[in-house]
Amino acid sequence: MSLSIGVDVGGTNIVCGAVDADGRVLRKLKRKTEAHLGHSEVLRRIADMVGEIRETLGSEHEVIGVGLGIPGLVDPKAGISLNSSNLNWRNIPVASELEALIGLPAFIDNDVRMYVYGEAIAGAGRGSGHVLGITIGTGIAAAIVLEGQIFYGYKALAGEIGHVRMEGVDEQCACGLSGCLETVASASGMVRQAKKAIREGRESLLNKAFPGDTLENLTAADISKAMDDGDQLATEILTRAGALNGRALAAATMVLSPEVIIVGGGGALAGERIMAPLREQLLDLILPEYREGLKVVTAEHNDDAGIIGSALYARHQL
Amino acid sequence: MSLSIGVDVGGTNIVCGAVDADGRVLRKLKRKTEAHLGHSEVLRRIADMVGEIRETLGSEHEVIGVGLGIPGLVDPKAGISLNSSNLNWRNIPVASELEALIGLPAFIDNDVRMYVYGEAIAGAGRGSGHVLGITIGTGIAAAIVLEGQIFYGYKALAGEIGHVRMEGVDEQCACGLSGCLETVASASGMVRQAKKAIREGRESLLNKAFPGDTLENLTAADISKAMDDGDQLATEILTRAGALNGRALAAATMVLSPEVIIVGGGGALAGERIMAPLREQLLDLILPEYREGLKVVTAEHNDDAGIIGSALYARHQL
């Protein structure tokens, strides 16, 4: 059987998987990225992982190509990572350098596009011609897949929904703008708000669970847990994040008219805690014509969507 | 030379024009729509206009098809006007009925899409692969043309940017939602605000120009004129309309990444009075990557864009 390998190159980990034509993951490997060692070392590490996966596959499997999802700005046609602050890469010819190491065709795209592509083709968007996906993680970004094709926009810049300015939000964003959706509605944004509120003396179960300096260890999952335990602060933060994402998606929905909206990334692991307010706000703000038939769902593969999308993307380029 | 005929079917007027392959208008006719006479009469009237135009064209011209831009919801593939409140049409098989009358292939689409298509192909968007157009008229709507193809979205519903909820706007919209962009930032919305302010006793040159019941005759053009004469109310209304359109376009820009944003419709006739605040707000709210190379311009053909777009659309379907 012909397989392709998808690689999700994150700031912390590299995940690498062999994927079949239907998007099933047959093998998977995970290693530390150690981006501080430089891009050549990261690519060598990826080449090693690809090699190891190929060795474990029986001779009945042929690997036909590799796809990589890379954070930040990329030029997918040229195979170049233009600017990735997570990896500290600038103008790195990733595809050609990796091809030289592994002797297989390699393709790259932005990690969020690969993720949403995976979900659109082989996950929650399967069978739909108009997919809008967002990932709620460190930041928030969107990707659009139309009739099975990734939509790029001019200069391949489509998708920065995380930087839309939101009413009632005045946080300064790392991007230089202020009031950006992701400052409060991303997983990191939620954690930041919780820490801030606790430092300011707000009563919360999180306060007791993370006394003093241990507050640094607080994650979005802890906020979900606190909400389940009836914590008011956690409930407020998750509800607001859901509503703000819903509001940003409402505007995007009336411009684009998606059939399926897929919510993924770490933030989507909060499930209905974030999806219920998201859906409520979204459906409240769109015209009735859009409501009918619109599906608003969480990602099916979530953690694996990036490698599935990258692998299928490579397969479909060949 | 082969020509196609474009028809802009408005609630008040029908405009019909013979257009060449480059988008030049060779003949043009305008008649009252008189939609109250029913759709058969409107289509008969269009057929008469098409016939008259063909008669005035020399034998060196061959008309190969007709395109119609129709307000409201349409099914372009089936050639059906699904719902047009302006014309009071519901499920009218416009294309087939007109074809039977004129013996030429006929194609329909929503009027805003035809308008933006005309501008994208043969107007302000010429040569660009990623065009986002909005028309500021009675309402506000958008259309997207990608590599020369109209983008429809699921159920052909893409484009209702006029119903995005805007911060600081609380007007009730005819659509049932509230705070919609078009309630204050459309041409009608601006007129409505001016009338309301004047009725509430606000000082303005418009107050003097339209005493008592004559206030009913106030148009968006009068607001522009008052702004030129230094009127504070008119300046506020146009500046706010521009800024709100700019804000809605900023969100759309970061999701879609257009190369050109074309602003058309009656409201665009206000020129820099509305475009300056629109541009300022838009550029202020988008990431620097989007700013570079982005063109934000008014429509080139404005009044004729609808017939040019409809005619070229018909030509490109053949």
XYZ file of C-alpha atoms in Angstrom:
636
model
C 0.000 0.000 0.000
C 1.269 3.488 -0.745
C 1.657 5.708 2.316
C 2.747 9.260 2.889
C 4.347 10.695 5.998
C 2.997 13.767 7.741
C 5.156 15.850 10.067
C 3.829 18.367 12.545
C 6.744 20.618 13.418
C 5.878 22.409 16.650
C 7.943 24.701 18.825
C 8.186 21.951 21.467
C 7.671 18.616 19.684
C 7.956 17.076 16.262
C 5.271 14.488 15.557
C 5.735 12.284 12.546
C 3.240 9.723 11.222
C 2.747 7.303 8.344
C -0.720 7.774 6.911
C -2.673 5.831 4.312
C -4.840 7.238 1.511
C -7.898 7.307 3.783
C -6.140 9.313 6.483
C -5.496 6.412 8.875
C -2.335 6.757 10.985
C -0.337 3.512 10.818
C 2.827 4.551 12.695
C 3.629 7.553 14.839
C 6.783 8.989 16.438
C 7.246 11.999 18.681
C 10.519 13.786 19.569
C 11.585 17.084 21.092
C 12.121 19.788 18.471
C 15.047 21.515 20.183
C 14.784 24.387 17.761
C 17.688 26.174 19.514
C 20.041 23.701 17.797
C 19.236 25.354 14.471
C 17.168 24.397 11.455
C 19.687 21.934 9.988
C 19.597 19.888 13.168
C 15.781 19.979 13.256
C 15.626 18.790 9.647
C 18.192 16.059 10.340
C 16.030 14.932 13.262
C 12.959 14.835 11.013
C 14.922 12.858 8.410
C 15.890 10.348 11.138
C 12.268 10.009 12.225
C 11.123 9.485 8.636
C 13.850 6.843 8.244
C 12.835 5.034 11.429
C 9.199 4.960 10.429
C 10.064 3.601 7.018
C 12.149 0.826 8.625
C 9.261 -0.300 10.821
C 6.928 -0.507 7.838
C 6.842 -3.827 6.049
C 7.902 -4.113 2.431
C 4.241 -4.123 1.404
C 4.221 -0.384 2.147
C 5.780 2.239 -0.075
C 6.277 5.781 1.243
C 5.670 8.180 -1.644
C 6.266 11.569 -0.053
C 6.415 13.715 3.057
C 4.334 16.728 4.078
C 5.317 19.163 6.826
C 3.114 21.563 8.752
C 5.218 24.468 9.970
C 4.108 27.311 12.253
C 4.254 30.852 10.892
C 4.458 32.247 7.382
C 5.381 29.845 4.599
C 5.602 29.926 0.839
C 4.052 26.547 0.032
C 4.880 26.679 -3.684
C 8.555 27.395 -3.105
C 8.689 25.099 -0.068
C 10.175 27.862 2.085
C 9.515 28.723 5.723
C 9.443 32.527 5.465
C 9.179 33.379 9.127
C 8.485 31.139 12.082
C 8.950 32.791 15.447
C 8.286 29.464 17.259
C 11.174 27.783 15.446
C 13.249 30.910 14.924
C 13.363 30.158 11.181
C 13.596 32.760 8.445
C 13.667 31.969 4.733
C 14.609 28.321 5.223
C 14.220 26.172 2.060
C 12.724 23.354 4.117
C 11.336 21.228 1.291
C 14.528 21.069 -0.769
C 16.817 20.572 2.250
C 14.674 17.737 3.572
C 14.361 16.148 0.114
C 18.151 16.042 -0.072
C 18.261 14.202 3.272
C 15.504 11.648 2.672
C 15.389 11.176 -1.091
C 11.623 11.642 -1.156
C 9.505 14.533 -2.413
C 8.646 16.929 0.448
C 5.947 19.595 0.671
C 5.303 22.204 3.296
C 2.499 24.463 4.381
C 1.448 26.380 7.449
C 0.584 24.049 10.345
C -2.981 25.364 10.767
C -3.746 24.842 7.084
C -2.402 21.285 7.283
C -4.488 20.639 10.383
C -7.698 21.967 8.860
C -6.928 20.171 5.592
C -6.674 16.896 7.508
C -9.990 17.509 9.232
C -11.630 18.733 6.021
C -10.568 15.734 3.956
C -10.500 12.918 6.495
C -12.149 14.233 9.646
C -15.084 16.357 10.756
C -15.407 18.043 7.351
C -15.372 14.842 5.288
C -17.736 15.144 2.338
C -18.286 18.870 2.648
C -17.247 21.346 -0.051
C -16.992 24.427 2.205
C -14.962 23.992 5.351
C -13.841 26.732 7.727
C -11.587 25.517 10.520
C -10.044 27.321 13.452
C -7.473 26.140 15.914
C -7.585 27.497 19.429
C -4.115 27.016 20.872
C -1.289 29.376 21.767
C -2.895 31.653 19.201
C -6.029 31.385 17.102
C -5.890 30.906 13.351
C -8.261 29.801 10.635
C -7.982 27.936 7.377
C -10.445 27.443 4.574
C -10.740 24.319 2.417
C -12.953 24.651 -0.650
C -13.908 21.580 -2.631
C -10.858 19.827 -1.253
C -8.471 22.682 -2.036
C -6.751 24.855 0.539
C -7.680 28.514 0.074
C -4.627 30.756 0.379
C -5.600 34.310 -0.482
C -3.168 36.922 -1.756
C 0.411 36.183 -0.632
C -0.943 33.023 1.088
C -1.970 35.181 4.045
C -5.584 34.086 4.528
C -6.566 32.926 7.995
C -5.411 35.351 10.683
C -8.785 35.456 12.433
C -6.955 35.507 15.790
C -6.015 39.108 15.169
C -9.492 40.462 14.454
C -10.216 43.217 16.962
C -13.030 42.276 19.319
C -15.457 44.503 21.143
C -14.720 44.756 24.866
C -11.200 43.361 24.571
C -8.353 45.784 25.156
C -5.392 43.523 25.848
C -2.192 44.335 23.989
C -1.297 41.515 21.559
C 2.226 40.315 20.800
C 1.511 41.133 17.143
C 1.498 44.861 17.881
C -2.260 45.334 17.538
C -4.571 45.424 20.533
C -7.910 43.810 21.345
C -7.073 40.780 19.185
C -9.361 37.755 19.568
C -6.476 35.501 20.589
C -5.391 37.690 23.504
C -8.336 36.367 25.549
C -10.000 33.561 23.556
C -7.001 31.310 22.834
C -5.838 28.614 25.248
C -2.894 30.814 26.273
C -5.182 33.814 26.520
C -7.459 31.941 28.919
C -4.519 30.884 31.060
C -3.189 34.450 31.089
C -6.561 35.821 32.236
C -6.875 33.209 34.984
C -3.393 33.970 36.315
C -4.040 37.692 36.221
C -7.354 37.403 38.059
C -5.818 35.182 40.728
C -2.842 37.489 41.188
C -5.309 40.321 41.639
C -6.877 38.384 44.494
C -9.919 36.924 42.754
C -11.470 34.000 44.666
C -11.256 30.752 42.669
C -10.655 27.039 43.106
C -7.591 27.618 40.919
C -6.224 29.841 43.612
C -6.258 26.922 46.060
C -5.018 24.351 43.535
C -2.084 26.523 42.479
C -0.815 28.407 45.504
C 2.033 30.897 45.181
C 4.587 30.248 42.474
C 2.890 27.017 41.376
C 0.409 29.266 39.555
C 2.955 29.251 36.715
C 1.994 25.616 36.008
C -1.669 26.402 35.369
C -2.939 25.109 31.994
C -6.153 25.442 29.978
C -7.062 21.901 31.078
C -6.978 23.065 34.708
C -9.441 25.823 33.858
C -11.789 23.232 32.304
C -11.500 21.095 35.411
C -12.241 24.048 37.694
C -15.331 24.858 35.606
C -16.547 21.291 36.098
C -16.104 21.802 39.821
C -18.356 24.854 39.636
C -15.678 27.531 39.738
C -17.047 30.943 38.743
C -13.810 32.406 37.381
C -13.096 29.374 35.193
C -16.676 29.403 33.905
C -16.462 33.086 33.047
C -13.171 32.678 31.194
C -14.282 29.667 29.128
C -17.695 31.148 28.381
C -16.224 34.436 27.255
C -13.630 32.671 25.104
C -16.370 30.597 23.471
C -18.586 33.618 22.879
C -15.759 35.687 21.397
C -14.736 32.881 19.061
C -18.407 32.536 18.094
C -18.640 36.217 17.388
C -15.545 36.263 15.169
C -16.821 33.164 13.372
C -20.220 34.806 12.802
C -18.620 37.603 10.773
C -16.528 35.081 8.839
C -19.609 32.918 8.223
C -21.595 35.703 6.589
C -18.690 36.612 4.335
C -17.734 33.027 3.397
C -20.786 30.826 3.979
C -19.102 27.637 5.194
C -21.051 24.392 5.449
C -18.959 23.105 8.335
C -17.054 25.017 10.989
C -14.449 22.858 12.708
C -13.001 23.971 16.020
C -9.700 22.327 16.889
C -6.458 22.828 18.762
C -5.852 22.462 22.485
C -8.706 24.844 23.315
C -11.208 22.532 21.628
C -10.405 19.875 24.247
C -12.625 21.955 26.547
C -15.479 20.521 24.476
C -18.946 21.828 25.284
C -17.544 24.161 27.945
C -16.309 26.329 25.087
C -18.464 25.014 22.224
C -21.833 25.768 23.840
C -21.227 29.530 24.222
C -19.439 29.560 20.862
C -22.422 28.023 19.079
C -24.924 30.175 20.945
C -23.192 33.423 20.029
C -22.488 32.333 16.449
C -26.055 31.251 15.714
C -27.388 34.382 17.376
C -25.408 36.678 15.103
C -25.946 35.149 11.674
C -28.902 35.429 9.323
C -31.364 32.522 9.421
C -30.347 31.339 5.910
C -26.859 30.545 7.239
C -28.108 28.725 10.306
C -29.934 26.098 8.329
C -27.624 23.216 7.545
C -24.541 24.781 9.193
C -22.520 22.299 11.239
C -20.353 23.599 14.093
C -18.221 20.776 15.457
C -14.973 19.981 17.208
C -12.116 18.338 15.334
C -12.328 14.562 15.011
C -8.621 13.821 15.096
C -7.404 16.875 16.990
C -3.848 15.824 18.002
C -3.392 13.773 14.830
C -5.109 16.190 12.427
C -1.808 17.939 11.654
C 0.030 14.785 10.598
C -2.987 13.447 8.704
C -3.393 16.741 6.857
C 0.330 17.034 6.084
C 0.500 13.465 4.831
C -2.604 13.760 2.647
C -1.450 17.134 1.362
C 1.836 15.567 0.214
C -0.070 12.668 -1.351
C -2.360 15.038 -3.254
C 0.539 17.091 -4.569
C 2.082 14.042 -6.192
C -17.744 41.395 -33.213
C -19.453 39.158 -30.675
C -21.226 41.043 -27.885
C -23.173 40.017 -24.835
C -25.921 41.958 -23.128
C -25.878 42.712 -19.413
C -29.051 43.562 -17.520
C -29.120 45.188 -14.104
C -32.594 44.515 -12.704
C -33.171 46.982 -9.890
C -36.246 47.653 -7.807
C -36.698 51.001 -9.588
C -34.946 50.725 -12.959
C -33.815 48.132 -15.450
C -30.554 49.012 -17.166
C -29.564 47.008 -20.188
C -26.305 47.277 -22.130
C -24.432 45.676 -25.021
C -20.879 44.945 -23.920
C -17.843 43.735 -25.839
C -15.291 41.142 -24.734
C -13.181 43.835 -23.050
C -16.072 45.170 -20.999
C -16.763 48.262 -23.114
C -20.421 49.346 -23.142
C -21.519 49.950 -26.774
C -25.251 50.588 -26.247
C -27.292 51.257 -23.145
C -31.023 51.501 -22.347
C -32.805 52.338 -19.093
C -36.498 51.787 -18.242
C -38.668 51.727 -15.134
C -38.942 48.246 -13.639
C -42.558 48.531 -12.459
C -42.194 45.341 -10.497
C -45.788 45.654 -9.251
C -46.912 44.495 -12.726
C -45.490 41.075 -11.941
C -42.441 39.122 -13.058
C -43.808 38.168 -16.503
C -44.250 41.805 -17.404
C -40.763 42.657 -16.103
C -39.246 39.869 -18.194
C -41.261 40.962 -21.269
C -39.892 44.458 -20.743
C -36.329 43.120 -20.536
C -36.922 41.082 -23.714
C -38.131 44.257 -25.477
C -35.033 46.144 -24.349
C -32.754 43.323 -25.519
C -34.585 43.358 -28.863
C -34.232 47.114 -29.244
C -30.537 47.020 -28.481
C -29.994 44.239 -31.005
C -31.813 46.292 -33.674
C -29.574 49.295 -33.149
C -26.441 47.166 -33.496
C -25.092 46.818 -37.004
C -24.921 43.403 -38.654
C -21.210 43.273 -37.838
C -22.229 42.574 -34.211
C -23.571 39.279 -33.008
C -25.197 39.040 -29.550
C -24.270 35.681 -28.049
C -26.048 35.739 -24.685
C -27.606 37.733 -21.887
C -26.635 38.006 -18.216
C -28.917 39.397 -15.502
C -27.994 40.740 -12.087
C -30.934 40.307 -9.732
C -31.229 41.571 -6.166
C -31.742 39.011 -3.404
C -31.152 35.282 -3.249
C -30.616 33.446 -6.519
C -29.695 29.955 -7.617
C -27.271 30.804 -10.423
C -26.916 27.219 -11.658
C -30.663 26.678 -11.993
C -31.225 30.252 -13.209
C -33.855 30.863 -10.533
C -34.542 33.974 -8.474
C -35.239 32.366 -5.092
C -36.292 35.422 -3.150
C -36.063 39.074 -4.108
C -37.888 41.428 -1.770
C -37.101 44.424 -4.044
C -38.860 42.770 -6.991
C -41.303 40.725 -4.974
C -40.084 37.576 -6.752
C -40.041 34.091 -5.282
C -38.778 31.010 -7.113
C -39.020 32.588 -10.554
C -37.199 30.608 -13.301
C -35.850 33.822 -14.784
C -33.238 32.347 -17.108
C -35.531 29.846 -18.842
C -38.451 32.270 -19.115
C -36.265 34.965 -20.630
C -34.571 32.482 -22.983
C -38.013 31.533 -24.326
C -38.746 35.211 -25.036
C -35.457 36.199 -26.669
C -34.101 33.007 -28.187
C -30.688 33.572 -26.605
C -28.959 31.839 -23.687
C -29.580 33.715 -20.446
C -27.710 33.522 -17.121
C -28.479 35.087 -13.785
C -26.705 35.843 -10.552
C -27.088 38.131 -7.590
C -26.675 41.799 -8.592
C -23.793 42.462 -6.173
C -21.830 39.465 -7.485
C -22.370 40.667 -11.061
C -21.250 44.160 -10.091
C -18.097 42.982 -8.347
C -17.417 40.511 -11.166
C -17.545 43.412 -13.641
C -15.128 45.445 -11.559
C -12.881 42.447 -10.893
C -12.584 41.454 -14.546
C -12.813 44.780 -16.367
C -12.577 47.492 -13.720
C -10.641 48.352 -10.597
C -9.654 44.715 -9.989
C -8.340 44.029 -13.482
C -5.323 41.748 -13.358
C -5.712 40.774 -9.716
C -6.398 37.213 -8.591
C -7.965 38.055 -5.222
C -10.729 40.641 -5.306
C -13.080 41.537 -2.478
C -15.781 44.024 -3.465
C -18.482 45.688 -1.435
C -21.374 47.800 -2.589
C -22.647 50.506 -0.280
C -26.211 51.247 -1.355
C -29.597 50.577 0.177
C -27.816 47.777 1.970
C -24.204 46.633 2.071
C -23.072 43.397 0.497
C -19.823 41.849 -0.567
C -18.664 39.525 -3.289
C -15.418 37.700 -3.810
C -13.808 36.958 -7.173
C -10.883 34.529 -7.108
C -8.726 34.071 -10.178
C -11.614 35.316 -12.297
C -14.194 33.025 -10.689
C -17.047 34.187 -8.475
C -16.837 32.626 -5.009
C -20.245 31.431 -3.823
C -19.861 29.584 -0.545
C -22.274 26.944 0.690
C -25.774 27.444 -0.751
C -24.370 30.441 -2.705
C -24.786 32.565 0.433
C -21.350 34.186 0.697
C -21.257 37.959 0.949
C -23.670 39.259 3.599
C -21.115 41.523 5.241
C -23.845 44.147 5.720
C -25.308 42.056 8.513
C -22.159 41.670 10.588
C -22.855 43.083 14.049
C -20.770 46.168 14.751
C -19.552 47.516 18.038
C -21.417 50.648 19.130
C -24.307 50.133 16.708
C -27.643 49.185 18.213
C -30.095 49.986 15.433
C -32.670 47.315 14.648
C -32.148 45.955 11.112
C -34.930 44.966 8.708
C -33.314 41.498 8.606
C -34.343 40.794 12.193
C -30.858 41.127 13.686
C -29.639 44.295 15.357
C -26.464 46.341 15.154
C -25.908 45.312 11.522
C -23.253 47.257 9.611
C -25.735 48.369 6.968
C -28.117 49.993 9.468
C -25.734 52.948 9.774
C -22.979 52.536 7.179
C -25.060 52.063 3.996
C -26.301 55.008 1.904
C -29.815 54.493 3.303
C -28.421 54.122 6.791
C -26.619 57.443 6.507
C -29.792 59.169 5.271
C -31.788 57.595 8.095
C -29.324 58.850 10.695
C -29.294 62.367 9.246
C -33.097 62.541 9.257
C -33.273 61.221 12.805
C -30.691 63.704 14.110
C -32.446 66.609 12.397
C -35.856 65.556 13.716
C -34.312 65.441 17.162
C -33.322 69.081 16.737
C -29.642 68.674 15.823
C -28.172 71.808 14.211
C -27.063 71.155 10.627
C -26.935 72.785 7.216
C -29.232 69.940 6.153
C -31.819 71.290 8.549
C -31.877 74.554 6.619
C -31.704 72.967 3.166
C -34.580 70.567 3.915
C -37.085 72.370 6.126
C -40.181 70.558 7.423
C -41.559 67.791 5.244
C -38.951 68.342 2.516
C -36.581 66.395 4.787
C -38.069 63.287 3.161
C -36.193 64.182 -0.048
C -32.768 64.096 1.599
C -30.278 61.792 -0.170
C -26.765 60.532 0.532
C -25.490 63.013 -2.074
C -26.932 65.858 0.028
C -24.981 64.582 3.025
C -21.782 64.642 0.946
C -22.523 68.194 -0.172
C -23.180 69.332 3.400
C -19.857 67.802 4.467
C -18.093 69.814 1.757
C -19.760 72.915 3.182
C -18.275 72.111 6.579
C -21.378 70.635 8.208
C -20.534 68.793 11.426
C -23.444 66.316 11.362
C -22.775 65.286 7.753
C -19.064 64.891 8.500
C -19.798 62.707 11.511
C -22.185 60.463 9.588
C -19.877 59.937 6.602
C -16.808 59.458 8.771
C -18.543 56.907 10.963
C -19.909 55.053 7.932
C -16.438 54.925 6.425
C -14.833 53.776 9.660
C -17.440 51.042 10.231
C -17.063 49.741 6.693
C -13.298 49.799 7.219
C -13.652 47.847 10.422
C -15.847 45.159 8.854
C -13.445 44.939 5.924
C -10.478 44.558 8.297
C -11.940 41.348 9.733
C -12.733 40.077 6.234
C -9.229 40.972 5.054
C -7.487 38.904 7.716
C -9.679 35.898 6.967
C -9.495 36.151 3.151
C -6.380 38.156 2.280
C -7.631 40.042 -0.777
C -5.211 41.875 -3.039
C -7.761 44.525 -4.006
C -10.741 45.822 -2.085
C -13.211 47.599 -4.340
C -15.819 49.881 -2.799
C -18.790 50.558 -5.055
C -22.479 51.370 -5.056
C -24.106 54.754 -4.470
C -22.236 55.228 -1.202
C -18.899 55.087 -3.016
C -19.869 58.260 -4.892
C -18.973 60.059 -1.647
C -15.377 59.339 -2.675
C -12.692 60.323 -0.193
C -15.301 61.583 2.267
C -16.044 57.936 3.022
C -12.893 56.298 1.649
C -10.433 58.216 3.836
C -11.925 57.041 7.172
C -12.555 53.595 5.663
C -8.909 53.206 4.669
C -7.624 54.643 7.918
C -9.645 52.242 10.061
C -8.964 49.252 7.817
C -5.206 49.750 7.726
C -5.152 50.413 11.448
C -6.779 47.066 12.266
C -4.886 44.650 10.042
C -1.497 43.047 10.502
C 1.386 44.751 8.657
C 1.762 41.775 6.246
C -1.695 42.509 4.842
C -1.106 46.240 4.457
C 1.771 45.801 2.079
C 0.480 45.659 -1.477
C -3.205 45.884 -0.514
C -5.174 48.220 -2.787
C -8.336 49.859 -1.440
C -10.100 51.665 -4.254
C -13.497 52.840 -5.458
C -15.214 51.123 -8.373
C -14.097 52.265 -11.822
C -17.397 51.837 -13.618
C -19.785 52.163 -10.675
C -23.148 52.707 -12.435
C -22.151 50.475 -15.342
C -20.345 47.792 -13.331
C -23.540 45.747 -13.007
C -24.223 45.532 -16.733
C -20.562 44.971 -17.560
C -20.332 42.184 -15.001
C -23.603 40.570 -16.103
C -22.620 40.700 -19.760
C -19.123 39.287 -19.166
C -20.532 36.639 -16.849
C -22.889 35.466 -19.625
C -19.990 35.502 -22.106
C -17.808 33.416 -19.817
C -20.537 30.850 -19.246
C -20.805 30.167 -22.989
